[in-house]
mmCIF file with all atom_site columns, C-alpha atoms in Angstrom:
data_model
loop_
_atom_site.group_PDB
_atom_site.id
_atom_site.type_symbol
_atom_site.label_atom_id
_atom_site.label_alt_id
_atom_site.label_comp_id
_atom_site.label_asym_id
_atom_site.label_entity_id
_atom_site.label_seq_id
_atom_site.pdbx_PDB_ins_code
_atom_site.Cartn_x
_atom_site.Cartn_y
_atom_site.Cartn_z
_atom_site.occupancy
_atom_site.B_iso_or_equiv
_atom_site.pdbx_formal_charge
_atom_site.auth_seq_id
_atom_site.auth_comp_id
_atom_site.auth_asym_id
_atom_site.auth_atom_id
_atom_site.pdbx_PDB_model_num
ATOM 1   C CA . THR I 1 1   ? 26.769  -4.022  18.113  1.00 0.00 ? 2   THR I CA 1
ATOM 2   C CA . PRO I 1 2   ? 23.067  -3.258  17.649  1.00 0.00 ? 3   PRO I CA 1
ATOM 3   C CA . PRO I 1 3   ? 22.076  0.190   16.345  1.00 0.00 ? 4   PRO I CA 1
ATOM 4   C CA . SER I 1 4   ? 20.829  2.891   18.665  1.00 0.00 ? 5   SER I CA 1
ATOM 5   C CA . ALA I 1 5   ? 17.096  3.393   19.047  1.00 0.00 ? 6   ALA I CA 1
ATOM 6   C CA . PRO I 1 6   ? 15.455  5.707   16.508  1.00 0.00 ? 7   PRO I CA 1
ATOM 7   C CA . SER I 1 7   ? 14.291  8.883   18.250  1.00 0.00 ? 8   SER I CA 1
ATOM 8   C CA . GLY I 1 8   ? 11.556  11.441  17.876  1.00 0.00 ? 9   GLY I CA 1
ATOM 9   C CA . LEU I 1 9   ? 8.916   9.078   16.495  1.00 0.00 ? 10  LEU I CA 1
ATOM 10  C CA . GLY I 1 10  ? 5.963   11.187  15.420  1.00 0.00 ? 11  GLY I CA 1
ATOM 11  C CA . ALA I 1 11  ? 2.901   10.824  13.230  1.00 0.00 ? 12  ALA I CA 1
ATOM 12  C CA . THR I 1 12  ? 0.255   12.633  11.262  1.00 0.00 ? 13  THR I CA 1
ATOM 13  C CA . THR I 1 13  ? -3.077  11.012  10.532  1.00 0.00 ? 14  THR I CA 1
ATOM 14  C CA . ALA I 1 14  ? -5.692  11.144  7.829   1.00 0.00 ? 15  ALA I CA 1
ATOM 15  C CA . ALA I 1 15  ? -8.669  8.902   7.150   1.00 0.00 ? 16  ALA I CA 1
ATOM 16  C CA . GLY I 1 16  ? -7.363  5.343   6.890   1.00 0.00 ? 17  GLY I CA 1
ATOM 17  C CA . ARG I 1 17  ? -3.661  6.196   7.223   1.00 0.00 ? 18  ARG I CA 1
ATOM 18  C CA . VAL I 1 18  ? -0.879  7.206   9.582   1.00 0.00 ? 19  VAL I CA 1
ATOM 19  C CA . ASP I 1 19  ? 2.331   8.796   8.293   1.00 0.00 ? 20  ASP I CA 1
ATOM 20  C CA . LEU I 1 20  ? 5.184   7.990   10.671  1.00 0.00 ? 21  LEU I CA 1
ATOM 21  C CA . THR I 1 21  ? 8.536   9.827   10.792  1.00 0.00 ? 22  THR I CA 1
ATOM 22  C CA . TRP I 1 22  ? 11.561  9.532   13.086  1.00 0.00 ? 23  TRP I CA 1
ATOM 23  C CA . ALA I 1 23  ? 15.170  10.626  13.498  1.00 0.00 ? 24  ALA I CA 1
ATOM 24  C CA . PRO I 1 24  ? 17.754  8.120   12.237  1.00 0.00 ? 25  PRO I CA 1
ATOM 25  C CA . ALA I 1 25  ? 19.502  5.594   14.442  1.00 0.00 ? 26  ALA I CA 1
ATOM 26  C CA . THR I 1 26  ? 23.291  5.240   14.484  1.00 0.00 ? 27  THR I CA 1
ATOM 27  C CA . ASP I 1 27  ? 25.458  2.138   14.255  1.00 0.00 ? 28  ASP I CA 1
ATOM 28  C CA . ASN I 1 28  ? 29.143  1.222   14.182  1.00 0.00 ? 29  ASN I CA 1
ATOM 29  C CA . VAL I 1 29  ? 28.653  -0.618  10.839  1.00 0.00 ? 30  VAL I CA 1
ATOM 30  C CA . ALA I 1 30  ? 25.601  0.865   9.102   1.00 0.00 ? 31  ALA I CA 1
ATOM 31  C CA . VAL I 1 31  ? 21.874  1.045   9.689   1.00 0.00 ? 32  VAL I CA 1
ATOM 32  C CA . THR I 1 32  ? 20.273  -0.812  6.767   1.00 0.00 ? 33  THR I CA 1
ATOM 33  C CA . GLY I 1 33  ? 16.616  -0.343  7.634   1.00 0.00 ? 34  GLY I CA 1
ATOM 34  C CA . TYR I 1 34  ? 13.855  0.152   10.139  1.00 0.00 ? 35  TYR I CA 1
ATOM 35  C CA . ASN I 1 35  ? 11.137  -2.197  11.418  1.00 0.00 ? 36  ASN I CA 1
ATOM 36  C CA . ILE I 1 36  ? 7.737   -0.665  12.146  1.00 0.00 ? 37  ILE I CA 1
ATOM 37  C CA . HIS I 1 37  ? 5.606   -2.327  14.846  1.00 0.00 ? 38  HIS I CA 1
ATOM 38  C CA . ARG I 1 38  ? 1.933   -1.648  15.664  1.00 0.00 ? 39  ARG I CA 1
ATOM 39  C CA . ALA I 1 39  ? -0.343  -2.831  18.487  1.00 0.00 ? 40  ALA I CA 1
ATOM 40  C CA . THR I 1 40  ? -3.778  -2.025  19.873  1.00 0.00 ? 41  THR I CA 1
ATOM 41  C CA . THR I 1 41  ? -2.541  -1.708  23.461  1.00 0.00 ? 42  THR I CA 1
ATOM 42  C CA . PRO I 1 42  ? 0.223   0.415   24.989  1.00 0.00 ? 43  PRO I CA 1
ATOM 43  C CA . GLY I 1 43  ? 3.617   -1.055  25.855  1.00 0.00 ? 44  GLY I CA 1
ATOM 44  C CA . VAL I 1 44  ? 4.435   -2.316  22.342  1.00 0.00 ? 45  VAL I CA 1
ATOM 45  C CA . VAL I 1 45  ? 7.095   -5.028  22.465  1.00 0.00 ? 46  VAL I CA 1
ATOM 46  C CA . PRO I 1 46  ? 8.573   -5.398  18.967  1.00 0.00 ? 47  PRO I CA 1
ATOM 47  C CA . THR I 1 47  ? 8.045   -8.886  17.512  1.00 0.00 ? 48  THR I CA 1
ATOM 48  C CA . VAL I 1 48  ? 7.805   -10.355 14.033  1.00 0.00 ? 49  VAL I CA 1
ATOM 49  C CA . GLY I 1 49  ? 4.081   -10.861 14.717  1.00 0.00 ? 50  GLY I CA 1
ATOM 50  C CA . ASN I 1 50  ? 3.343   -7.151  15.195  1.00 0.00 ? 51  ASN I CA 1
ATOM 51  C CA . ARG I 1 51  ? 5.746   -5.844  12.540  1.00 0.00 ? 52  ARG I CA 1
ATOM 52  C CA . VAL I 1 52  ? 3.590   -4.058  9.950   1.00 0.00 ? 53  VAL I CA 1
ATOM 53  C CA . GLY I 1 53  ? 6.362   -2.932  7.645   1.00 0.00 ? 54  GLY I CA 1
ATOM 54  C CA . GLN I 1 54  ? 9.975   -2.115  6.977   1.00 0.00 ? 55  GLN I CA 1
ATOM 55  C CA . SER I 1 55  ? 11.554  1.003   5.555   1.00 0.00 ? 56  SER I CA 1
ATOM 56  C CA . ALA I 1 56  ? 15.019  1.982   4.372   1.00 0.00 ? 57  ALA I CA 1
ATOM 57  C CA . ALA I 1 57  ? 14.046  5.630   4.997   1.00 0.00 ? 58  ALA I CA 1
ATOM 58  C CA . THR I 1 58  ? 13.066  7.407   8.215   1.00 0.00 ? 59  THR I CA 1
ATOM 59  C CA . SER I 1 59  ? 9.382   7.422   7.297   1.00 0.00 ? 60  SER I CA 1
ATOM 60  C CA . PHE I 1 60  ? 6.577   4.937   6.715   1.00 0.00 ? 61  PHE I CA 1
ATOM 61  C CA . THR I 1 61  ? 2.890   5.158   5.775   1.00 0.00 ? 62  THR I CA 1
ATOM 62  C CA . ASP I 1 62  ? 0.724   2.609   7.577   1.00 0.00 ? 63  ASP I CA 1
ATOM 63  C CA . THR I 1 63  ? -2.652  1.900   5.951   1.00 0.00 ? 64  THR I CA 1
ATOM 64  C CA . GLY I 1 64  ? -3.567  -1.673  6.887   1.00 0.00 ? 65  GLY I CA 1
ATOM 65  C CA . PHE I 1 65  ? -6.071  -1.257  9.722   1.00 0.00 ? 66  PHE I CA 1
ATOM 66  C CA . ALA I 1 66  ? -9.644  -0.407  10.741  1.00 0.00 ? 67  ALA I CA 1
ATOM 67  C CA . SER I 1 67  ? -10.803 2.561   12.836  1.00 0.00 ? 68  SER I CA 1
ATOM 68  C CA . GLY I 1 68  ? -9.514  2.633   16.397  1.00 0.00 ? 69  GLY I CA 1
ATOM 69  C CA . ALA I 1 69  ? -6.629  3.498   18.698  1.00 0.00 ? 70  ALA I CA 1
ATOM 70  C CA . TYR I 1 70  ? -3.171  2.161   17.827  1.00 0.00 ? 71  TYR I CA 1
ATOM 71  C CA . TYR I 1 71  ? 0.368   2.316   19.216  1.00 0.00 ? 72  TYR I CA 1
ATOM 72  C CA . TRP I 1 72  ? 3.644   2.264   17.231  1.00 0.00 ? 73  TRP I CA 1
ATOM 73  C CA . VAL I 1 73  ? 7.370   1.806   17.854  1.00 0.00 ? 74  VAL I CA 1
ATOM 74  C CA . VAL I 1 74  ? 10.276  1.582   15.403  1.00 0.00 ? 75  VAL I CA 1
ATOM 75  C CA . THR I 1 75  ? 13.514  -0.421  15.663  1.00 0.00 ? 76  THR I CA 1
ATOM 76  C CA . ALA I 1 76  ? 16.686  -0.078  13.581  1.00 0.00 ? 77  ALA I CA 1
ATOM 77  C CA . GLN I 1 77  ? 18.528  -2.991  11.988  1.00 0.00 ? 78  GLN I CA 1
ATOM 78  C CA . ASP I 1 78  ? 22.146  -3.065  10.785  1.00 0.00 ? 79  ASP I CA 1
ATOM 79  C CA . ALA I 1 79  ? 24.009  -4.924  8.047   1.00 0.00 ? 80  ALA I CA 1
ATOM 80  C CA . ASN I 1 80  ? 24.790  -7.783  10.455  1.00 0.00 ? 81  ASN I CA 1
ATOM 81  C CA . ALA I 1 81  ? 21.065  -8.274  11.255  1.00 0.00 ? 82  ALA I CA 1
ATOM 82  C CA . ASN I 1 82  ? 21.459  -6.780  14.742  1.00 0.00 ? 83  ASN I CA 1
ATOM 83  C CA . VAL I 1 83  ? 18.236  -5.085  15.873  1.00 0.00 ? 84  VAL I CA 1
ATOM 84  C CA . GLY I 1 84  ? 18.412  -2.181  18.294  1.00 0.00 ? 85  GLY I CA 1
ATOM 85  C CA . SER I 1 85  ? 16.090  -1.009  21.032  1.00 0.00 ? 86  SER I CA 1
ATOM 86  C CA . ALA I 1 86  ? 12.649  0.398   20.281  1.00 0.00 ? 87  ALA I CA 1
ATOM 87  C CA . SER I 1 87  ? 11.994  4.083   19.692  1.00 0.00 ? 88  SER I CA 1
ATOM 88  C CA . ASN I 1 88  ? 9.644   6.095   21.828  1.00 0.00 ? 89  ASN I CA 1
ATOM 89  C CA . GLU I 1 89  ? 6.065   4.816   21.606  1.00 0.00 ? 90  GLU I CA 1
ATOM 90  C CA . ILE I 1 90  ? 3.324   6.939   20.081  1.00 0.00 ? 91  ILE I CA 1
ATOM 91  C CA . ASN I 1 91  ? -0.398  6.445   19.846  1.00 0.00 ? 92  ASN I CA 1
ATOM 92  C CA . ARG I 1 92  ? -3.010  7.790   17.471  1.00 0.00 ? 93  ARG I CA 1
ATOM 93  C CA . THR I 1 93  ? -6.697  7.248   16.865  1.00 0.00 ? 94  THR I CA 1
ATOM 94  C CA . VAL I 1 94  ? -7.430  6.466   13.237  1.00 0.00 ? 95  VAL I CA 1
ATOM 95  C CA . THR I 1 95  ? -10.731 6.886   11.408  1.00 0.00 ? 96  THR I CA 1
ATOM 96  C CA . ALA I 1 96  ? -11.876 4.612   8.618   1.00 0.00 ? 97  ALA I CA 1
ATOM 97  C CA . ASP I 1 97  ? -11.391 5.452   4.965   1.00 0.00 ? 98  ASP I CA 1
ATOM 98  C CA . THR I 1 98  ? -14.921 5.986   3.678   1.00 0.00 ? 99  THR I CA 1
ATOM 99  C CA . THR I 1 99  ? -13.942 7.327   0.256   1.00 0.00 ? 100 THR I CA 1
ATOM 100 C CA . ASN I 1 100 ? -14.019 4.917   -2.671  1.00 0.00 ? 101 ASN I CA 1
ATOM 101 C CA . PRO I 1 101 ? -11.292 5.199   -5.293  1.00 0.00 ? 102 PRO I CA 1
ATOM 102 C CA . THR I 1 102 ? -12.151 6.594   -8.722  1.00 0.00 ? 103 THR I CA 1
ATOM 103 C CA . VAL I 1 103 ? -11.307 4.843   -11.973 1.00 0.00 ? 104 VAL I CA 1
ATOM 104 C CA . ALA I 1 104 ? -11.974 5.686   -15.622 1.00 0.00 ? 105 ALA I CA 1
ATOM 105 C CA . MET I 1 105 ? -11.115 3.766   -18.765 1.00 0.00 ? 106 MET I CA 1
ATOM 106 C CA . THR I 1 106 ? -9.040  5.937   -21.119 1.00 0.00 ? 107 THR I CA 1
ATOM 107 C CA . SER I 1 107 ? -8.415  3.395   -23.890 1.00 0.00 ? 108 SER I CA 1
ATOM 108 C CA . PRO I 1 108 ? -9.734  2.000   -26.146 1.00 0.00 ? 109 PRO I CA 1
ATOM 109 C CA . ALA I 1 109 ? -12.315 4.432   -27.451 1.00 0.00 ? 110 ALA I CA 1
ATOM 110 C CA . SER I 1 110 ? -15.795 3.058   -28.092 1.00 0.00 ? 111 SER I CA 1
ATOM 111 C CA . GLY I 1 111 ? -16.179 1.260   -31.390 1.00 0.00 ? 112 GLY I CA 1
ATOM 112 C CA . THR I 1 112 ? -14.788 -1.692  -33.244 1.00 0.00 ? 113 THR I CA 1
ATOM 113 C CA . VAL I 1 113 ? -11.333 -2.961  -32.352 1.00 0.00 ? 114 VAL I CA 1
ATOM 114 C CA . SER I 1 114 ? -9.172  -5.762  -33.716 1.00 0.00 ? 115 SER I CA 1
ATOM 115 C CA . GLY I 1 115 ? -5.768  -7.285  -33.075 1.00 0.00 ? 116 GLY I CA 1
ATOM 116 C CA . PHE I 1 116 ? -3.757  -6.104  -30.095 1.00 0.00 ? 117 PHE I CA 1
ATOM 117 C CA . VAL I 1 117 ? -5.574  -3.364  -28.197 1.00 0.00 ? 118 VAL I CA 1
ATOM 118 C CA . THR I 1 118 ? -4.214  -1.208  -25.373 1.00 0.00 ? 119 THR I CA 1
ATOM 119 C CA . LEU I 1 119 ? -6.448  -1.151  -22.310 1.00 0.00 ? 120 LEU I CA 1
ATOM 120 C CA . ALA I 1 120 ? -5.669  1.879   -20.136 1.00 0.00 ? 121 ALA I CA 1
ATOM 121 C CA . ALA I 1 121 ? -7.259  3.527   -17.111 1.00 0.00 ? 122 ALA I CA 1
ATOM 122 C CA . ASN I 1 122 ? -6.702  6.410   -14.720 1.00 0.00 ? 123 ASN I CA 1
ATOM 123 C CA . ALA I 1 123 ? -7.299  5.764   -11.018 1.00 0.00 ? 124 ALA I CA 1
ATOM 124 C CA . ALA I 1 124 ? -7.031  7.900   -7.888  1.00 0.00 ? 125 ALA I CA 1
ATOM 125 C CA . ASP I 1 125 ? -7.773  7.652   -4.177  1.00 0.00 ? 126 ASP I CA 1
ATOM 126 C CA . ASN I 1 126 ? -7.276  9.805   -1.083  1.00 0.00 ? 127 ASN I CA 1
ATOM 127 C CA . ILE I 1 127 ? -5.218  7.015   0.553   1.00 0.00 ? 128 ILE I CA 1
ATOM 128 C CA . GLY I 1 128 ? -3.585  5.475   -2.486  1.00 0.00 ? 129 GLY I CA 1
ATOM 129 C CA . VAL I 1 129 ? -4.440  3.038   -5.262  1.00 0.00 ? 130 VAL I CA 1
ATOM 130 C CA . ALA I 1 130 ? -3.142  -0.493  -4.677  1.00 0.00 ? 131 ALA I CA 1
ATOM 131 C CA . GLY I 1 131 ? -3.966  -1.652  -8.185  1.00 0.00 ? 132 GLY I CA 1
ATOM 132 C CA . VAL I 1 132 ? -6.260  -1.687  -11.195 1.00 0.00 ? 133 VAL I CA 1
ATOM 133 C CA . GLN I 1 133 ? -7.827  -4.868  -12.555 1.00 0.00 ? 134 GLN I CA 1
ATOM 134 C CA . PHE I 1 134 ? -9.101  -4.788  -16.134 1.00 0.00 ? 135 PHE I CA 1
ATOM 135 C CA . LEU I 1 135 ? -12.300 -6.672  -16.914 1.00 0.00 ? 136 LEU I CA 1
ATOM 136 C CA . LEU I 1 136 ? -13.499 -8.278  -20.132 1.00 0.00 ? 137 LEU I CA 1
ATOM 137 C CA . ASP I 1 137 ? -17.221 -9.009  -20.094 1.00 0.00 ? 138 ASP I CA 1
ATOM 138 C CA . GLY I 1 138 ? -17.209 -8.723  -16.294 1.00 0.00 ? 139 GLY I CA 1
ATOM 139 C CA . ALA I 1 139 ? -14.378 -11.229 -15.738 1.00 0.00 ? 140 ALA I CA 1
ATOM 140 C CA . ALA I 1 140 ? -10.836 -10.347 -14.702 1.00 0.00 ? 141 ALA I CA 1
ATOM 141 C CA . TYR I 1 141 ? -8.528  -10.021 -17.702 1.00 0.00 ? 142 TYR I CA 1
ATOM 142 C CA . GLY I 1 142 ? -4.817  -10.463 -16.993 1.00 0.00 ? 143 GLY I CA 1
ATOM 143 C CA . THR I 1 143 ? -3.303  -9.656  -13.632 1.00 0.00 ? 144 THR I CA 1
ATOM 144 C CA . GLU I 1 144 ? -3.947  -6.592  -11.507 1.00 0.00 ? 145 GLU I CA 1
ATOM 145 C CA . ASP I 1 145 ? -1.619  -3.711  -12.431 1.00 0.00 ? 146 ASP I CA 1
ATOM 146 C CA . PRO I 1 146 ? -0.154  -2.409  -9.136  1.00 0.00 ? 147 PRO I CA 1
ATOM 147 C CA . SER I 1 147 ? 1.227   0.909   -10.382 1.00 0.00 ? 148 SER I CA 1
ATOM 148 C CA . ALA I 1 148 ? 0.388   3.795   -12.678 1.00 0.00 ? 149 ALA I CA 1
ATOM 149 C CA . PRO I 1 149 ? 0.202   4.112   -15.581 1.00 0.00 ? 150 PRO I CA 1
ATOM 150 C CA . TYR I 1 150 ? -2.445  1.376   -15.537 1.00 0.00 ? 151 TYR I CA 1
ATOM 151 C CA . VAL I 1 151 ? -2.055  -0.306  -18.923 1.00 0.00 ? 152 VAL I CA 1
ATOM 152 C CA . ILE I 1 152 ? -2.354  -3.827  -20.313 1.00 0.00 ? 153 ILE I CA 1
ATOM 153 C CA . SER I 1 153 ? -2.456  -5.272  -23.837 1.00 0.00 ? 154 SER I CA 1
ATOM 154 C CA . TRP I 1 154 ? -5.460  -7.320  -25.004 1.00 0.00 ? 155 TRP I CA 1
ATOM 155 C CA . ASP I 1 155 ? -5.181  -9.689  -27.959 1.00 0.00 ? 156 ASP I CA 1
ATOM 156 C CA . SER I 1 156 ? -8.749  -9.326  -29.232 1.00 0.00 ? 157 SER I CA 1
ATOM 157 C CA . SER I 1 157 ? -8.222  -12.172 -31.730 1.00 0.00 ? 158 SER I CA 1
ATOM 158 C CA . THR I 1 158 ? -8.484  -14.611 -28.796 1.00 0.00 ? 159 THR I CA 1
ATOM 159 C CA . THR I 1 159 ? -12.053 -13.423 -28.087 1.00 0.00 ? 160 THR I CA 1
ATOM 160 C CA . PRO I 1 160 ? -15.037 -14.415 -30.277 1.00 0.00 ? 161 PRO I CA 1
ATOM 161 C CA . ASN I 1 161 ? -16.316 -11.733 -32.668 1.00 0.00 ? 162 ASN I CA 1
ATOM 162 C CA . GLY I 1 162 ? -19.214 -9.677  -31.339 1.00 0.00 ? 163 GLY I CA 1
ATOM 163 C CA . ALA I 1 163 ? -19.995 -7.030  -28.745 1.00 0.00 ? 164 ALA I CA 1
ATOM 164 C CA . HIS I 1 164 ? -17.896 -7.071  -25.568 1.00 0.00 ? 165 HIS I CA 1
ATOM 165 C CA . THR I 1 165 ? -17.648 -4.885  -22.493 1.00 0.00 ? 166 THR I CA 1
ATOM 166 C CA . LEU I 1 166 ? -14.310 -3.605  -21.239 1.00 0.00 ? 167 LEU I CA 1
ATOM 167 C CA . ALA I 1 167 ? -14.012 -2.101  -17.756 1.00 0.00 ? 168 ALA I CA 1
ATOM 168 C CA . ALA I 1 168 ? -11.532 -1.393  -14.966 1.00 0.00 ? 169 ALA I CA 1
ATOM 169 C CA . ARG I 1 169 ? -11.748 -1.820  -11.195 1.00 0.00 ? 170 ARG I CA 1
ATOM 170 C CA . ALA I 1 170 ? -9.486  0.137   -8.800  1.00 0.00 ? 171 ALA I CA 1
ATOM 171 C CA . ARG I 1 171 ? -8.584  -1.146  -5.341  1.00 0.00 ? 172 ARG I CA 1
ATOM 172 C CA . THR I 1 172 ? -7.177  0.840   -2.422  1.00 0.00 ? 173 THR I CA 1
ATOM 173 C CA . ARG I 1 173 ? -4.690  -0.436  0.104   1.00 0.00 ? 174 ARG I CA 1
ATOM 174 C CA . ILE I 1 174 ? -7.480  -1.085  2.600   1.00 0.00 ? 175 ILE I CA 1
ATOM 175 C CA . ARG I 1 175 ? -9.705  -3.011  0.181   1.00 0.00 ? 176 ARG I CA 1
ATOM 176 C CA . ARG I 1 176 ? -12.170 -0.325  -0.968  1.00 0.00 ? 177 ARG I CA 1
ATOM 177 C CA . GLN I 1 177 ? -13.101 -0.674  -4.642  1.00 0.00 ? 178 GLN I CA 1
ATOM 178 C CA . ALA I 1 178 ? -14.604 1.323   -7.510  1.00 0.00 ? 179 ALA I CA 1
ATOM 179 C CA . ALA I 1 179 ? -15.424 0.288   -11.062 1.00 0.00 ? 180 ALA I CA 1
ATOM 180 C CA . ALA I 1 180 ? -15.669 2.110   -14.382 1.00 0.00 ? 181 ALA I CA 1
#
């Protein structure tokens, strides 16, 4: 038996984001999660193609879009992969995120380093930081760190002796960037 439809879908908006909340669905087995669907026209029919996320909770933050009017519905799914009917539909107009993230290197301190060195940075954004990429002489070093604390180890013995520049670049969920 498919779960009931989630009810009371509502949203709050801020630049570049929509925070969705709803009342839980019920099921004879157990609701295991919710599918969030977004469209640019009313009458959202839930499909895999317009599913923008999934949540085990009764909330979801949607950040992957440009300015404009959007419509959302939520469906519940149970342990047997049965998907219930869609929630009520809501619409909101979203404005673009025009604020760049901030990032600052916190380690190492200026000066001479040798051996294994900790590279660390602080990053913040009004929408959320998706990751920090450390840079060695302007080129990406290692992989992007997706969560705070933003830290990576650098084996300086693999780099020729001499002056080098270390930096960090923060990226938001909607592809805005800042460098330090």
